[in-house]
Amino acid sequence: MSNEKGPDHSRRKERSRQAIFAATRALVAEEAYKNVTVEAIAARAGVGKQTIYRRWPSKSAVVFAALLALSEDAGGLSVALPDTGDLRADLKLVMRATAKEFADPSFDRPIRALNTEIANDAALAAEYREKLAQPLEEAKKARLRSAQEVGQLSADADLDLVLEVLYAPLFQRWLHRSGPLTDAYADSLVDATLRAFGP
Amino acid sequence: MSNEKGPDHSRRKERSRQAIFAATRALVAEEAYKNVTVEAIAARAGVGKQTIYRRWPSKSAVVFAALLALSEDAGGLSVALPDTGDLRADLKLVMRATAKEFADPSFDRPIRALNTEIANDAALAAEYREKLAQPLEEAKKARLRSAQEVGQLSADADLDLVLEVLYAPLFQRWLHRSGPLTDAYADSLVDATLRAFGP
């Protein structure tokens, strides 16, 4: 190889990236967010602090990258919505799974951490929207469009609004811990959304 | 006066409380939240740091108390909903005002700060619900009940769900900066909610 940064270098770099991300996710899941520091991530990943700072400018940036990679590595975590031809049944399946996910303690802390970052940093919020929220929303809208084509959803429904009415109550209830995240609640959001935007 | 902590003491204590709250709100509005410290609040209020720590255990606690008092001092900030007899018109008035409030930069930072605190502290979230969110929700539900009585809202609508479908999309759109907070958007939330829960 004429390139001195050959495959060994790339493999080492990727291994170190994975170790940093795994350490970050573990700490975010275990610790109060203010106790997750770049020092602690470096120690747990077995790398020097500078290895982290060479690639990410701040704790926020590495936390965000680690959580984003989690979804990318999973092949885009639940991107495609089921399409059995029955919109109500498909949405109930998805919303019940989403409610269960939000109610899971191992999901709770990392996603609170991510939300804290994006709520307080407009640039990160834009990156989050572009890289994570919008691809997910596009996949969901594809399912809603196929429902519009078969007359299960109003042809002139604003699909951004449909998704907000469906998901935002669950998100807010989780964020403010203002009520239970049950199957019945998931179903009631689907039913309300279909009454609002049905044919 | 036989009581050595007489009216002068009470007045001084109240003046110091007001100065601390005013300084807290000013800093929260001007600074990135991580730069708002108990030291900075004390300096701006012209009191010693210990004066703050004697009454509140942490930055979170004094920020939360200052924002809570803002609403209490205003006599419970927009607690009562208008009741002209036309639910749709009344809700559009309220939701347009709410969208305008959220879009106002002087409101934005303090409420982001408050949301950051309650998202990451279950005890504070419970206090927020009890002292601020629930009284507001009760006032809103009173208006929804009067609409149920005159047949403008389904008699068996779950009023907690109605409020979530009405407000949570606006809250999420503001928190994630994912879309404009316009009059048209406010109206579309009212229309969707009334389609979902109308008679």
XYZ file of C-alpha atoms in Angstrom:
398
model
C 0.000 0.000 0.000
C 1.371 3.422 -0.867
C -1.177 5.024 1.464
C 0.345 5.025 4.949
C -3.124 5.308 6.464
C -4.067 1.892 5.126
C -6.746 -0.638 6.071
C -5.167 -1.257 9.501
C -5.465 2.420 10.322
C -9.084 2.497 9.142
C -9.934 -0.582 11.169
C -8.314 0.872 14.297
C -10.140 4.137 13.776
C -13.482 2.350 13.371
C -12.819 0.179 16.464
C -12.056 3.290 18.490
C -15.207 4.994 17.176
C -17.304 1.986 18.201
C -15.672 1.856 21.651
C -16.336 5.563 22.196
C -19.955 5.253 21.099
C -20.550 2.173 23.261
C -19.010 3.915 26.292
C -21.068 7.029 25.654
C -24.334 5.106 25.403
C -23.541 3.061 28.514
C -22.763 6.178 30.563
C -25.800 8.057 29.297
C -27.966 5.076 30.279
C -26.394 4.714 33.742
C -25.626 8.229 34.939
C -27.465 11.476 35.523
C -26.710 13.431 32.375
C -24.643 16.112 34.087
C -22.245 13.371 35.265
C -21.553 12.146 31.717
C -18.260 13.878 30.841
C -15.754 13.514 28.006
C -13.244 12.333 30.652
C -15.599 9.578 31.802
C -16.329 8.496 28.212
C -12.603 8.346 27.386
C -11.826 6.311 30.521
C -14.599 3.821 29.817
C -13.690 3.496 26.121
C -10.003 3.032 26.976
C -8.876 5.933 24.771
C -7.261 9.273 25.486
C -9.447 12.344 25.929
C -7.742 13.909 22.900
C -8.878 11.005 20.710
C -12.417 12.160 21.407
C -11.724 15.886 21.108
C -9.968 15.358 17.751
C -13.268 14.205 16.250
C -15.992 15.891 18.326
C -15.806 19.390 19.774
C -17.879 18.765 22.905
C -19.755 16.296 25.077
C -22.955 17.319 23.267
C -21.457 16.451 19.901
C -20.209 12.995 20.899
C -23.470 12.123 22.714
C -25.456 13.201 19.696
C -23.204 11.232 17.312
C -23.410 8.107 19.514
C -27.211 8.197 19.633
C -27.480 8.961 15.943
C -25.158 6.026 15.107
C -27.306 3.749 17.249
C -30.169 4.347 14.872
C -27.970 4.252 11.729
C -26.243 1.013 12.775
C -29.630 -0.594 13.355
C -30.305 0.054 9.678
C -32.487 3.034 10.537
C -34.419 1.659 13.519
C -38.070 1.056 12.628
C -37.936 3.349 9.596
C -40.427 1.481 7.462
C -43.985 1.312 8.755
C -45.946 -1.912 8.286
C -48.445 -1.867 5.443
C -51.070 -4.600 5.765
C -53.622 -2.460 3.954
C -55.362 -1.553 7.236
C -54.084 1.867 8.368
C -55.754 1.771 11.792
C -54.295 -1.642 12.646
C -50.840 -0.701 11.324
C -50.742 2.570 13.281
C -51.899 0.856 16.486
C -49.100 -1.679 16.139
C -46.548 1.115 15.659
C -47.903 3.375 18.392
C -48.100 0.541 20.939
C -44.450 -0.302 20.161
C -43.505 3.372 20.436
C -45.269 3.734 23.811
C -43.499 0.607 25.090
C -40.147 1.961 23.879
C -40.652 5.320 25.647
C -41.710 3.531 28.844
C -38.499 1.427 28.826
C -35.957 2.791 31.363
C -32.989 1.859 29.136
C -34.433 4.097 26.411
C -35.541 6.849 28.771
C -32.222 8.368 29.870
C -30.450 8.502 26.483
C -33.466 10.055 24.806
C -33.930 12.590 27.608
C -30.257 13.460 27.147
C -30.728 13.863 23.405
C -33.815 16.009 23.927
C -31.985 18.217 26.427
C -29.252 18.807 23.855
C -31.539 19.590 20.953
C -33.894 21.766 23.028
C -30.999 24.019 24.008
C -28.954 24.060 20.795
C -30.573 25.258 17.569
C -27.724 23.930 15.372
C -27.995 20.472 16.907
C -31.786 20.633 16.545
C -31.349 21.301 12.822
C -28.873 18.409 12.474
C -31.232 16.139 14.420
C -34.091 17.089 12.131
C -32.086 16.549 8.971
C -30.375 13.277 9.930
C -32.900 11.551 12.140
C -36.353 13.119 12.409
C -36.979 13.876 8.756
C -35.953 10.464 7.331
C -38.235 8.843 9.918
C -41.048 11.235 9.051
C -40.645 10.582 5.341
C -40.995 6.836 5.933
C -44.132 7.437 7.990
C -45.575 9.795 5.387
C -45.061 7.154 2.674
C -47.414 4.887 4.684
C -49.919 7.728 5.112
C -49.835 8.460 1.370
C -50.618 4.838 0.543
C -53.589 5.148 2.950
C -54.721 8.303 1.147
C -54.616 6.420 -2.158
C -57.032 3.770 -0.874
C -59.285 6.321 0.845
C -58.407 5.507 4.478
C -57.106 9.028 5.099
C -58.465 12.328 3.790
C -56.834 13.177 0.447
C -56.173 16.773 1.534
C -54.828 15.972 5.023
C -51.613 17.848 5.921
C -49.323 14.868 6.633
C -46.962 16.879 8.880
C -49.961 17.782 11.016
C -51.216 14.182 11.012
C -47.853 12.975 12.357
C -47.788 15.721 15.016
C -51.290 14.914 16.257
C -50.381 11.220 16.359
C -46.953 11.424 18.032
C -46.659 14.748 19.919
C -49.108 13.850 22.735
C -47.087 10.681 23.465
C -43.819 12.627 23.353
C -45.093 15.344 25.697
C -46.638 12.825 28.118
C -43.298 11.013 28.272
C -41.184 14.161 28.585
C -43.335 15.647 31.381
C -44.158 12.252 32.928
C -47.772 13.417 32.923
C -49.566 10.119 32.365
C -49.220 6.382 31.672
C -47.881 5.138 28.309
C -50.158 2.144 27.823
C -51.535 0.201 24.860
C -54.921 1.827 25.521
C -53.340 5.267 25.330
C -51.529 4.374 22.081
C -54.830 3.154 20.603
C -56.662 6.310 21.696
C -54.129 8.476 19.820
C -54.627 6.456 16.642
C -58.410 6.661 16.967
C -58.342 10.434 17.607
C -55.990 10.992 14.651
C -58.192 8.958 12.309
C -61.311 10.832 13.474
C -59.483 14.109 12.759
C -58.024 13.120 9.386
C -60.120 10.187 8.218
C -61.927 10.324 4.865
C -43.699 44.419 68.583
C -42.775 41.468 70.748
C -41.885 39.438 67.627
C -38.337 40.343 66.703
C -38.947 39.195 63.116
C -41.600 41.873 62.638
C -43.059 43.565 59.563
C -39.713 45.168 58.640
C -38.100 41.749 58.510
C -40.943 40.373 56.365
C -40.714 43.322 53.979
C -36.948 42.942 53.625
C -37.329 39.225 53.042
C -39.984 39.800 50.379
C -37.860 42.509 48.695
C -34.905 40.156 48.588
C -37.099 37.354 47.185
C -38.346 39.690 44.443
C -34.795 40.854 43.633
C -33.584 37.236 43.397
C -36.477 36.236 41.152
C -36.042 39.288 38.893
C -32.293 38.603 38.573
C -32.949 34.921 37.838
C -35.483 35.678 35.122
C -33.249 38.328 33.551
C -30.259 35.969 33.446
C -32.315 33.074 32.119
C -33.609 35.348 29.348
C -30.144 36.720 28.458
C -27.726 33.852 28.914
C -27.252 30.327 27.663
C -28.714 28.228 30.432
C -25.412 26.638 31.461
C -24.064 30.161 32.201
C -26.863 30.936 34.663
C -25.253 30.194 38.067
C -26.249 30.860 41.667
C -23.203 33.163 41.877
C -24.403 35.210 38.884
C -27.937 35.430 40.276
C -26.643 36.602 43.674
C -24.395 39.248 42.084
C -27.189 40.610 39.925
C -29.720 40.615 42.775
C -27.225 42.347 45.093
C -27.448 39.632 47.746
C -24.972 37.131 49.138
C -24.850 33.623 47.666
C -25.830 32.228 51.077
C -29.060 34.245 51.020
C -30.059 32.166 48.014
C -28.782 28.837 49.337
C -30.643 29.375 52.640
C -33.938 29.191 50.747
C -33.246 27.070 47.651
C -30.931 24.062 47.499
C -29.781 24.487 43.886
C -29.840 26.561 40.725
C -32.657 24.336 39.453
C -34.773 25.087 42.507
C -34.377 28.874 42.330
C -34.958 28.948 38.550
C -38.073 26.851 38.966
C -39.356 29.031 41.848
C -38.698 32.235 39.867
C -40.603 30.985 36.831
C -43.433 29.616 38.963
C -43.746 32.953 40.800
C -43.918 34.763 37.456
C -47.123 32.946 36.731
C -48.454 33.214 40.312
C -47.720 36.971 40.514
C -49.590 37.500 37.260
C -52.632 36.065 39.034
C -52.205 32.737 37.295
C -51.314 33.892 33.764
C -54.188 33.195 31.374
C -55.769 30.587 33.642
C -59.370 31.247 32.678
C -60.317 30.491 29.081
C -62.733 32.834 27.313
C -66.295 31.560 27.074
C -68.291 33.350 24.381
C -70.404 30.252 23.812
C -68.481 29.388 20.622
C -65.860 26.755 21.491
C -64.088 26.868 18.129
C -63.704 30.657 18.192
C -62.589 30.646 21.846
C -59.992 27.917 21.270
C -58.623 29.666 18.176
C -58.180 32.879 20.177
C -56.321 30.984 22.900
C -54.187 28.861 20.563
C -53.188 31.870 18.434
C -52.101 33.677 21.623
C -50.235 30.568 22.793
C -48.421 30.218 19.436
C -47.442 33.905 19.567
C -46.171 33.496 23.139
C -44.025 30.484 22.236
C -42.631 32.323 19.191
C -41.583 35.295 21.390
C -37.794 35.205 22.075
C -38.236 36.659 25.585
C -40.448 33.687 26.449
C -38.348 31.143 24.615
C -35.235 30.898 26.801
C -36.890 30.806 30.239
C -39.350 28.150 29.138
C -36.623 26.082 27.495
C -34.729 26.319 30.784
C -37.789 25.205 32.724
C -38.371 22.311 30.337
C -34.749 21.211 30.614
C -35.102 21.101 34.407
C -38.369 19.182 34.473
C -37.326 16.748 31.732
C -34.297 15.696 33.775
C -35.705 15.783 37.316
C -38.729 13.644 38.162
C -39.350 15.427 41.494
C -39.371 18.833 39.816
C -41.630 17.440 37.087
C -44.116 16.357 39.776
C -43.965 19.780 41.442
C -44.415 21.473 38.067
C -47.444 19.326 37.342
C -49.013 19.978 40.730
C -48.366 23.730 40.970
C -48.513 24.897 37.379
C -49.664 22.411 34.763
C -52.652 20.912 36.603
C -54.269 24.208 37.694
C -53.970 25.429 34.096
C -55.405 22.164 32.792
C -58.310 22.305 35.238
C -59.211 25.788 33.999
C -59.081 24.580 30.407
C -61.159 21.517 31.219
C -63.841 23.707 32.812
C -64.217 25.428 29.421
C -64.349 22.048 27.641
C -67.023 20.803 30.068
C -69.209 23.819 29.355
C -68.808 22.979 25.638
C -69.844 19.387 26.343
C -72.983 20.649 28.095
C -74.087 22.577 25.010
C -73.154 19.764 22.624
C -70.090 21.380 20.994
C -67.817 18.577 22.210
C -68.538 14.862 22.447
C -70.009 14.041 25.873
C -67.682 11.057 26.308
C -64.472 12.782 25.145
C -61.467 12.168 27.439
C -60.605 15.775 28.323
C -56.949 14.995 29.156
C -56.603 13.547 25.668
C -58.399 16.542 24.113
C -55.911 18.928 25.750
C -52.941 16.810 24.660
C -54.087 16.653 21.036
C -54.677 20.425 21.104
C -51.465 21.574 22.823
C -48.783 18.861 22.459
C -48.167 19.384 18.709
C -47.499 23.097 19.342
C -45.238 22.265 22.280
C -43.229 19.695 20.311
C -42.945 21.960 17.244
C -41.604 24.733 19.486
C -39.232 22.492 21.475
C -37.746 20.870 18.346
C -38.028 24.037 16.233
C -39.606 21.827 13.583
C -42.025 24.266 11.977
C -43.540 27.761 12.047
C -45.853 28.804 14.922
C -48.393 30.816 12.952
C -52.061 31.742 13.333
C -52.859 29.270 10.550
C -51.085 26.497 12.451
C -52.939 27.380 15.670
C -56.239 27.270 13.779
C -55.388 23.919 12.186
C -54.819 22.374 15.637
C -58.212 23.595 16.842
C -59.927 22.293 13.703
C -58.203 18.872 13.971
C -59.088 18.610 17.677
C -62.742 19.455 17.031
C -62.906 16.928 14.185
C -61.482 14.314 16.573
C -63.651 15.142 19.579
C -66.624 17.056 18.178
C -70.170 15.829 18.768
